[in-house]
């Protein structure tokens, strides 16, 4: 038995949930299928074939295209962990054979370098993503091994990791421009028990910010790999993203501006930051490094209180795909990459498992239902790379093949969602997310079964039927959004003291735990320093953030004003957007009488009239007729 990515294995949880099952099914039948076809169409598999045959040239796609195959393998492996699927298993094995065939004797595998610049491997750590691709290879290898017990891909991952371990700290000293290898090496350590992978992950974490290698590469762009690429110069790209306003080298894009343990603010490319912090949290969990832990707490505080959208989305700026300054959270130009939301979920789940603190599960929930889920269309075939909080109607999801990173990342999150529903810690079970599911696991050697049904996100009724071979305490989360909560065991009230985990320590023999979570539709204001949100309110009906779309409203959205004490009426509409609860919020709009023929009038002569602003969950926007969308509505707040 090996340690899974988180404390509960994907295969231990079977999700059967009114809200989530359709998403997970579409992920299996649409996304994973499309993604496989695309591996062939984009040339990703052909690159491996050519490398295996010892050919030169003919590389297709982005230079980090190998990672598409790895992410597909990881998502497919999670599906195989949950249920046997001979057709999928056959394709998985075929792809693994191609990768194994392309791997060199010394363990190196990267088809861009093998086909295009065989003499320049490890010369452009900033931009060429060899370690990033290798990290995804290792994550796929671990997922496949845990799903099937087979070593076919694990051996490839181990070969690559051993090669990296030989080369780095010896022939090459440096860190990758795009983090990913760090968290992957820790996963590999947890599966193999080999300390050298943990040590190498620590090397990469500790060297970042001390390392002058990235700056050296920046100053020697003509000497490093990346100029041979036909569809764009990967080396020159560094000149855009690794510079400050004066054109000088600035490592913050890759979180290399300071050692991690000295960082106070989340900086740079937000996906990179999340993958780094996920790895650092794993490292803290393994080593108890208090200085690194203090940095994690500071960075989380900075992100969640000053640099995060109400949707849980992060990274407002396009050019660096990343963080900017405190309170800089524009709505219409928000970047908020889908992958960054996914990365935040990765990081927060690790924080949760390390501490057992419910606030991290609260943020996983907020990000799952809003910042992440908006990234995927209801057809399972179209994706947002960028997730604005306001739109003039010209921002739409696109087929997954037009942007390589977000769709396969969404695929692996949907396929492994069960891991986020439960966790175990110090011999106790935690119910982290309310998703209808059956859990069969062991907690410190004790068999435990939980059958959960949940009415979230529309109402807050959860039932857990629990069986355990021994006295395993079960901790049930009361979310921060619950205005009132009751937890009963076979009808008897348990003590609930505000938000956080309610600990139920007892024997379990099929007892039923009923959780009732009350919540109101709530109007939310942003800190006054957020320029774009001043005088505005957003509407939440937790865990969902709501948005207005033109298609539901008679007047242009800019005409609606929502008083800060407005009432809202919730209506569940089973046939709208696959079943959503809509909100009609009391608002006012300008009275149009008297405006005919005039552009300007004395304000004192104008009037307003009552109207209702209709809202749908933010995740569901852009699935109907295109038009304006906004999350933040004009209000009477000063
Ligand atoms: Zn992405």
XYZ file of C-alpha atoms and ligand atoms in Angstrom:
639
model
C 0.000 0.000 0.000
C 1.448 3.307 -1.035
C 0.500 6.759 0.122
C -1.865 8.411 -2.359
C -1.559 12.036 -3.431
C -3.784 12.985 -0.550
C -4.705 10.816 2.398
C -7.692 9.209 0.686
C -7.120 7.387 -2.616
C -9.143 8.212 -5.734
C -10.317 4.603 -5.940
C -11.693 4.711 -2.380
C -14.429 7.188 -3.278
C -17.316 6.588 -5.626
C -19.158 9.804 -6.379
C -22.917 9.655 -6.925
C -24.105 13.239 -6.663
C -26.871 15.097 -8.391
C -24.689 18.134 -9.011
C -21.232 16.667 -9.633
C -21.949 13.355 -11.371
C -22.966 14.956 -14.705
C -19.712 16.966 -14.733
C -17.639 13.897 -13.952
C -19.477 11.823 -16.550
C -18.954 14.478 -19.236
C -15.323 14.629 -18.248
C -15.024 10.889 -18.906
C -17.129 10.732 -22.073
C -16.206 14.061 -23.677
C -13.045 15.622 -22.310
C -10.874 12.543 -21.871
C -11.967 11.215 -25.274
C -11.383 14.544 -27.041
C -8.084 14.910 -25.329
C -6.900 11.515 -26.533
C -7.912 12.266 -30.133
C -6.086 15.537 -29.841
C -2.870 13.851 -28.714
C -2.807 12.225 -32.137
C -4.033 15.266 -34.046
C -1.605 17.718 -32.440
C 1.364 15.469 -33.083
C 2.072 14.839 -29.407
C 2.106 11.071 -29.878
C 3.946 11.357 -33.181
C 6.704 13.259 -31.362
C 7.189 10.252 -29.078
C 7.173 7.880 -32.075
C 9.848 9.909 -33.845
C 11.976 10.125 -30.732
C 11.633 6.369 -30.196
C 12.782 5.756 -33.762
C 15.850 7.937 -33.187
C 14.784 10.457 -35.826
C 15.699 14.121 -35.841
C 13.415 17.073 -36.556
C 9.716 17.006 -37.331
C 8.691 18.096 -33.852
C 5.075 19.324 -33.672
C 3.303 21.572 -31.188
C 4.478 23.705 -28.294
C 7.860 22.770 -26.826
C 6.153 21.492 -23.684
C 3.667 19.406 -25.650
C 4.797 16.160 -23.984
C 2.986 17.329 -20.858
C -0.370 16.996 -22.678
C 0.193 13.263 -22.991
C 1.239 13.025 -19.347
C -1.779 14.942 -18.053
C -4.059 12.780 -20.180
C -2.439 9.667 -18.719
C -2.918 11.017 -15.207
C -6.629 11.747 -15.763
C -7.170 8.393 -17.496
C -5.389 6.612 -14.639
C -7.774 8.157 -12.089
C -10.650 6.766 -14.151
C -8.998 3.328 -14.137
C -8.592 3.576 -10.362
C -12.359 3.997 -10.015
C -13.582 1.384 -12.497
C -12.106 -1.055 -14.965
C -12.426 0.146 -18.530
C -10.691 -2.200 -20.984
C -10.832 0.237 -23.924
C -9.298 3.060 -21.916
C -6.731 0.733 -20.372
C -5.627 -0.373 -23.840
C -5.099 3.213 -25.004
C -3.281 4.060 -21.785
C -0.935 1.124 -22.347
C -0.305 2.193 -25.946
C 0.646 5.710 -24.898
C 2.880 4.374 -22.125
C 4.660 2.131 -24.645
C 5.338 5.141 -26.861
C 6.792 7.140 -23.973
C 8.866 4.224 -22.718
C 10.137 3.726 -26.267
C 11.202 7.357 -26.519
C 13.040 7.395 -23.187
C 16.809 7.358 -23.579
C 18.993 4.783 -21.830
C 20.042 7.382 -19.256
C 16.413 8.100 -18.312
C 16.066 11.426 -20.137
C 12.879 11.963 -22.100
C 11.712 15.184 -23.729
C 10.738 14.961 -27.363
C 11.382 18.640 -28.104
C 15.040 18.345 -27.162
C 15.423 14.853 -28.589
C 14.061 15.932 -31.970
C 15.093 19.572 -32.215
C 18.032 20.513 -29.969
C 19.669 17.325 -28.725
C 22.870 19.171 -27.737
C 21.164 21.830 -25.643
C 19.249 19.993 -22.974
C 19.212 21.678 -19.574
C 20.484 24.977 -21.032
C 17.234 26.935 -20.791
C 15.637 26.142 -17.449
C 13.753 29.446 -17.571
C 11.572 28.768 -20.542
C 11.955 25.294 -22.032
C 10.084 23.330 -19.381
C 12.034 20.039 -19.354
C 11.577 19.718 -15.593
C 7.943 20.825 -15.853
C 7.209 18.095 -18.421
C 9.153 15.601 -16.342
C 7.085 16.528 -13.302
C 3.882 15.766 -15.178
C 5.422 12.476 -16.337
C 6.082 11.563 -12.707
C 2.590 12.593 -11.546
C 1.091 10.422 -14.311
C 3.420 7.569 -13.378
C 2.373 7.681 -9.728
C -1.337 7.886 -10.635
C -1.032 4.961 -13.056
C 0.882 2.829 -10.575
C -1.649 3.497 -7.828
C -4.558 2.767 -10.169
C -3.226 -0.452 -11.665
C -0.342 -1.696 -9.537
C 1.670 -1.878 -12.761
C 5.154 -0.413 -12.979
C 5.216 0.272 -16.732
C 4.944 4.057 -16.424
C 6.371 4.232 -12.910
C 9.653 2.819 -14.225
C 9.775 5.578 -16.843
C 9.118 8.206 -14.153
C 11.739 6.718 -11.856
C 14.241 6.653 -14.734
C 13.644 10.340 -15.414
C 13.782 11.272 -11.720
C 17.051 9.376 -11.280
C 18.507 11.166 -14.290
C 17.483 14.527 -12.843
C 18.965 13.509 -9.511
C 22.273 12.638 -11.207
C 22.495 15.806 -13.254
C 21.262 18.476 -10.844
C 23.487 19.666 -8.049
C 26.347 18.267 -10.099
C 26.566 19.085 -13.831
C 23.805 21.664 -13.547
C 22.812 23.838 -10.618
C 19.506 25.535 -11.125
C 15.776 25.567 -10.681
C 13.040 25.335 -13.293
C 11.294 28.487 -14.512
C 7.992 26.614 -14.171
C 7.612 24.691 -10.928
C 6.021 21.234 -11.021
C 8.940 18.818 -10.607
C 9.053 19.618 -6.875
C 5.590 18.337 -5.985
C 6.028 15.416 -8.397
C 9.271 14.294 -6.730
C 7.538 14.320 -3.343
C 4.760 12.134 -4.755
C 7.423 9.773 -6.087
C 9.139 9.739 -2.706
C 5.838 8.833 -1.039
C 5.294 5.939 -3.437
C 8.836 4.543 -3.496
C 10.107 5.527 -0.048
C 13.350 6.686 -1.721
C 14.718 9.644 0.260
C 16.692 11.006 -2.674
C 13.487 12.234 -4.344
C 12.460 14.154 -1.233
C 15.985 15.564 -0.963
C 15.963 16.629 -4.604
C 12.588 18.344 -4.148
C 14.036 20.195 -1.147
C 17.069 21.160 -3.244
C 14.812 22.779 -5.862
C 12.718 24.558 -3.212
C 15.731 25.842 -1.267
C 17.773 26.920 -4.293
C 14.970 29.090 -5.713
C 15.748 32.735 -5.002
C 19.402 31.966 -4.200
C 20.111 30.764 -7.682
C 21.679 33.105 -10.221
C 21.267 30.565 -12.995
C 17.935 31.965 -14.250
C 19.432 35.459 -14.392
C 22.514 34.130 -16.213
C 20.312 32.472 -18.824
C 18.438 35.732 -19.248
C 21.706 37.527 -19.984
C 22.846 34.834 -22.433
C 19.729 34.205 -24.464
C 21.745 33.580 -27.623
C 23.560 30.687 -25.954
C 20.605 28.764 -24.576
C 18.054 26.484 -26.222
C 14.870 27.792 -27.701
C 15.859 29.603 -30.903
C 15.304 26.629 -33.167
C 11.614 26.446 -32.540
C 9.694 27.127 -35.731
C 6.502 28.556 -34.245
C 8.103 31.143 -32.001
C 11.286 31.871 -30.165
C 11.021 30.383 -26.688
C 14.251 32.011 -25.573
C 13.142 35.502 -26.562
C 9.925 35.063 -24.598
C 12.007 35.422 -21.443
C 12.655 39.057 -22.348
C 8.977 39.818 -21.891
C 8.170 37.973 -18.706
C 11.422 38.115 -16.758
C 11.838 41.898 -16.827
C 10.741 44.686 -14.559
C 9.457 48.077 -15.733
C 13.051 49.201 -16.458
C 13.827 46.189 -18.613
C 16.078 44.634 -15.955
C 15.945 40.956 -15.044
C 13.250 40.217 -12.444
C 12.843 36.661 -11.187
C 9.457 37.211 -9.570
C 7.681 35.769 -12.618
C 9.048 32.395 -11.444
C 8.935 33.191 -7.700
C 12.746 33.448 -7.855
C 12.975 37.038 -6.555
C 13.701 35.806 -3.017
C 14.106 32.482 -1.209
C 10.673 30.982 -0.536
C 11.224 31.138 3.201
C 11.648 34.923 2.970
C 8.663 35.641 0.721
C 5.790 37.715 2.133
C 3.594 38.261 -0.905
C 2.374 36.006 -3.703
C 4.177 37.081 -6.860
C 4.510 36.232 -10.519
C 2.870 33.581 -12.674
C 0.056 32.278 -10.517
C 0.032 28.644 -11.676
C 3.764 28.416 -10.996
C 3.251 29.950 -7.554
C 0.504 27.466 -6.663
C 2.547 24.437 -7.794
C 5.524 25.708 -5.797
C 3.490 26.329 -2.654
C 1.811 22.915 -2.982
C 5.263 21.335 -3.028
C 6.486 23.465 -0.124
C 3.450 22.443 1.953
C 4.210 18.786 1.197
C 7.793 19.419 2.214
C 6.686 20.976 5.494
C 4.447 17.966 6.065
C 7.423 15.640 5.561
C 10.126 17.631 7.354
C 8.356 19.891 9.882
C 10.359 22.869 8.574
C 8.850 25.698 10.649
C 10.416 28.530 8.718
C 8.892 27.255 5.471
C 5.559 26.773 7.235
C 5.586 30.365 8.456
C 6.141 31.448 4.858
C 3.161 29.353 3.709
C 0.925 31.013 6.301
C 2.120 34.504 5.316
C 1.635 33.828 1.615
C -1.836 32.335 2.147
C -2.834 35.350 4.222
C -1.576 37.738 1.557
C -3.338 35.865 -1.233
C -6.690 35.402 0.476
C -6.991 38.847 2.066
C -5.505 41.005 -0.702
C -5.008 39.184 -4.011
C -7.931 36.870 -4.703
C -11.232 37.283 -6.516
C -14.487 36.518 -4.727
C -14.684 33.427 -6.963
C -11.407 32.087 -5.576
C -9.784 32.984 -8.913
C -6.236 34.362 -8.751
C -3.736 36.190 -10.935
C -5.395 39.288 -12.445
C -2.828 40.197 -15.084
C -2.490 38.867 -18.633
C 1.107 39.481 -19.629
C 2.630 37.513 -16.754
C -0.464 35.360 -16.217
C -0.105 36.310 -12.631
C -0.253 38.339 -9.470
C 0.293 42.094 -9.380
C -0.293 44.235 -6.300
C -2.519 44.130 -3.248
C -6.164 44.908 -4.092
C -5.525 44.997 -7.843
C -8.543 42.957 -8.915
C -10.011 44.304 -12.151
C -13.165 42.519 -13.307
C -13.466 42.762 -17.067
C -9.727 42.334 -17.668
C -9.258 39.663 -15.007
C -6.981 36.863 -16.109
C -7.767 34.338 -13.334
C -6.579 31.351 -15.340
C -8.536 28.142 -14.837
C -5.242 26.332 -14.106
C -4.478 28.835 -11.343
C -7.789 28.037 -9.637
C -6.926 24.350 -9.955
C -3.464 25.041 -8.539
C -5.049 26.877 -5.601
C -7.205 23.799 -4.944
C -4.052 21.631 -5.006
C -2.334 23.941 -2.515
C -5.311 24.382 -0.196
C -6.061 20.660 -0.038
C -2.474 20.116 1.121
C -2.809 22.907 3.702
C -6.024 21.285 4.919
C -4.452 17.857 5.211
C -1.421 19.284 6.990
C -3.386 21.266 9.573
C -6.924 19.878 9.750
C -8.152 23.491 9.626
C -11.533 23.953 7.973
C -10.699 27.361 6.466
C -8.650 25.625 3.782
C -11.561 23.298 2.914
C -13.795 26.384 2.746
C -11.502 27.875 0.115
C -11.290 24.602 -1.822
C -15.114 24.672 -1.897
C -15.328 28.324 -3.003
C -12.778 27.750 -5.757
C -14.302 24.465 -6.930
C -17.830 25.826 -7.365
C -16.825 29.188 -8.812
C -13.326 30.034 -10.038
C -12.661 26.523 -11.314
C -16.074 25.381 -12.528
C -16.661 28.467 -14.666
C -13.657 27.311 -16.685
C -15.631 24.411 -18.132
C -18.685 24.663 -20.397
C -21.822 22.677 -19.721
C -21.108 20.590 -22.819
C -17.768 19.441 -21.405
C -16.131 20.416 -24.687
C -15.385 24.103 -24.308
C -13.135 25.796 -21.790
C -12.143 29.195 -20.509
C -8.459 29.816 -20.143
C -9.277 33.254 -18.730
C -12.128 33.871 -16.250
C -13.219 37.521 -16.122
C -15.833 38.722 -13.617
C -17.409 41.067 -16.142
C -17.795 40.782 -19.882
C -19.184 42.807 -22.767
C -20.349 39.601 -24.363
C -17.255 38.876 -26.434
C -15.504 36.378 -24.163
C -16.393 32.754 -24.862
C -15.176 29.286 -24.030
C -13.260 27.578 -26.774
C -12.589 23.983 -27.766
C -9.986 22.555 -25.469
C -7.420 22.045 -28.219
C -6.883 25.764 -28.734
C -5.244 26.110 -25.328
C -3.221 23.206 -24.135
C -2.946 23.560 -20.364
C -6.374 24.175 -18.805
C -8.570 21.384 -20.280
C -6.301 18.487 -19.295
C -5.811 20.082 -15.879
C -9.603 20.235 -15.448
C -9.794 16.620 -16.619
C -7.457 15.402 -13.904
C -9.285 17.404 -11.222
C -12.752 16.093 -12.166
C -11.409 12.545 -12.450
C -9.873 12.719 -8.964
C -12.577 14.790 -7.220
C -13.199 12.063 -4.639
C -9.820 12.838 -3.073
C -11.046 16.273 -2.092
C -14.198 15.061 -0.362
C -12.545 13.265 2.561
C -9.219 13.155 4.339
C -7.666 11.326 7.255
C -5.303 12.658 9.844
C -3.931 11.294 13.129
C -6.335 8.370 13.105
C -9.395 10.520 12.420
C -11.638 10.914 9.399
C -12.575 14.323 7.984
C -15.580 15.021 5.793
C -14.201 17.980 3.862
C -16.672 18.484 1.026
C -20.370 17.725 0.766
C -20.597 15.582 -2.337
C -22.851 12.537 -2.574
C -20.487 9.571 -2.482
C -19.504 6.277 -0.951
C -16.164 6.164 0.842
C -14.507 2.867 1.664
C -11.143 3.368 3.280
C -8.994 2.484 6.247
C -8.066 4.967 8.945
C -4.990 3.777 10.842
C -5.831 0.218 9.859
C -9.521 0.487 10.771
C -12.023 -0.106 7.962
C -14.456 2.776 7.585
C -17.418 3.200 5.233
C -19.310 6.447 4.724
C -22.361 6.843 2.533
C -22.985 10.510 1.911
C -25.907 12.212 0.227
C -25.915 15.959 -0.259
C -28.284 18.563 -1.641
C -25.539 21.140 -2.179
C -25.089 23.567 -3.718
C -28.830 24.352 -3.908
C -29.788 23.585 -0.300
C -27.719 22.510 2.692
C -28.951 19.054 3.704
C -26.342 16.344 4.108
C -26.721 12.803 5.386
C -23.822 10.524 6.325
C -24.310 6.844 7.169
C -21.144 5.677 8.897
C -19.756 2.244 9.661
C -16.377 1.557 11.237
C -14.638 -1.510 12.589
C -13.252 0.538 15.483
C -13.810 3.874 17.262
C -12.688 6.322 14.563
C -13.563 9.966 15.309
C -15.331 11.598 12.353
C -14.971 15.350 11.817
C -17.701 17.078 9.835
C -17.105 20.523 8.394
C -19.406 23.393 9.197
C -18.561 25.923 6.460
C -17.816 29.557 7.279
C -20.866 30.525 5.202
C -23.372 28.633 7.354
C -25.544 31.125 9.281
C -26.815 28.275 11.385
C -25.883 24.622 11.479
C -27.098 21.519 13.244
C -25.379 18.151 13.332
C -27.229 15.159 14.765
C -26.232 11.512 15.236
C -29.285 9.255 15.058
C -31.388 12.256 16.017
C -29.213 13.406 18.932
C -27.723 16.874 18.710
C -23.961 17.241 18.585
C -22.248 20.415 19.826
C -21.750 22.905 17.034
C -19.614 25.891 17.847
C -19.549 28.106 14.770
C -17.557 27.294 11.664
C -14.960 24.550 11.672
C -14.932 20.803 12.105
C -17.437 19.197 14.476
C -15.721 16.188 16.057
C -17.866 13.111 16.559
C -15.890 10.637 18.677
C -17.763 7.364 19.086
C -18.276 3.860 17.748
C -19.976 3.595 14.364
C -22.424 0.915 13.385
C -24.491 2.407 10.614
C -25.478 5.538 12.555
C -26.872 8.384 10.516
C -25.369 11.825 10.830
C -27.639 14.589 9.592
C -26.045 17.919 8.795
C -28.296 20.901 8.161
C -26.576 24.023 6.921
C -28.576 27.231 6.773
C -27.531 30.139 4.682
C -28.965 33.327 3.298
C -28.498 35.011 -0.009
C -25.872 37.548 0.927
C -24.728 40.808 -0.622
C -20.960 41.114 -0.458
C -18.807 44.236 -0.552
C -15.119 44.331 -1.434
C -12.394 46.169 0.508
C -12.586 49.861 -0.499
C -9.070 49.633 -1.935
C -10.378 47.448 -4.770
C -11.017 50.187 -7.311
C -13.203 48.174 -9.658
C -15.608 47.115 -6.916
C -16.120 50.427 -5.101
C -19.820 51.133 -4.603
C -20.682 47.667 -5.850
C -22.045 44.437 -4.409
C -21.666 40.829 -5.442
C -24.328 38.285 -4.582
C -23.559 34.961 -2.981
C -25.792 32.091 -2.118
C -23.036 30.004 -0.658
C -21.161 28.175 -1.861
C -22.093 29.829 -5.149
C -21.192 33.296 -6.375
C -23.850 34.650 -8.725
C -23.635 36.651 -11.933
C -26.061 38.680 -14.031
C -26.291 37.900 -17.725
C -27.957 40.089 -20.339
C -30.072 37.194 -21.589
C -32.061 37.125 -18.317
C -32.597 40.858 -17.920
C -34.653 43.431 -19.872
C -32.458 46.448 -19.297
C -28.721 46.702 -20.014
C -26.949 45.465 -16.878
C -25.313 48.839 -16.187
C -28.753 50.360 -15.479
C -29.489 48.155 -12.486
C -28.669 49.377 -8.989
C -28.885 46.873 -6.135
C -29.442 48.427 -2.677
C -27.085 46.965 -0.102
C -30.066 45.683 1.911
C -31.870 44.217 -1.112
C -33.966 41.104 -0.728
C -33.615 38.216 -3.121
C -35.953 35.457 -4.135
C -34.499 32.074 -4.987
C -36.231 29.815 -7.517
C -34.997 26.407 -8.521
C -35.333 25.932 -12.252
C -34.711 22.296 -13.147
C -34.707 22.841 -16.907
C -32.469 25.916 -16.995
C -28.738 25.371 -17.472
C -29.103 21.731 -16.437
C -30.883 22.774 -13.263
C -29.911 25.885 -11.322
C -31.351 28.009 -8.580
C -31.766 31.530 -9.941
C -32.006 34.676 -7.834
C -34.255 37.667 -8.414
C -32.683 40.526 -6.498
C -34.613 43.720 -5.736
C -33.068 46.538 -7.720
C -33.883 49.854 -9.302
C -33.487 51.065 -12.850
C -33.831 54.592 -14.292
C -37.356 55.676 -15.163
C -37.113 56.276 -18.905
C -39.940 58.830 -18.996
C -38.716 62.264 -20.032
C -35.495 61.107 -21.657
C -36.807 61.159 -25.233
C -34.846 63.694 -27.255
C -32.426 64.650 -24.475
C -28.971 63.413 -23.665
C -28.568 65.377 -20.421
C -31.097 66.520 -17.827
C -30.914 67.904 -14.303
C -30.445 64.897 -12.035
C -33.118 66.228 -9.694
C -35.706 65.764 -12.423
C -34.938 62.080 -13.013
C -36.571 59.179 -11.256
C -36.045 55.496 -10.795
C -38.363 52.549 -10.715
C -38.248 49.147 -9.105
C -37.014 46.146 -11.014
C -35.602 42.718 -10.336
C -32.096 41.763 -11.391
C -32.018 38.071 -12.303
C -28.846 36.165 -11.489
C -27.526 32.711 -12.322
C -24.571 30.917 -10.728
C -21.309 32.375 -12.043
C -20.066 28.954 -13.132
C -22.990 28.689 -15.579
C -22.413 31.940 -17.491
C -21.710 31.957 -21.234
C -23.698 28.813 -21.899
C -26.520 30.665 -23.655
C -26.983 33.672 -25.938
C -23.927 35.928 -25.701
C -24.238 39.259 -23.915
C -23.032 41.352 -21.013
C -22.135 39.600 -17.748
C -21.222 41.041 -14.378
C -20.529 39.716 -10.893
C -20.259 43.137 -9.210
C -23.386 45.258 -9.422
C -23.768 48.982 -8.881
C -25.145 49.638 -5.392
C -25.772 52.446 -2.902
C -22.540 51.741 -1.024
C -20.186 54.677 -0.759
Zn -4.137 26.702 -17.995
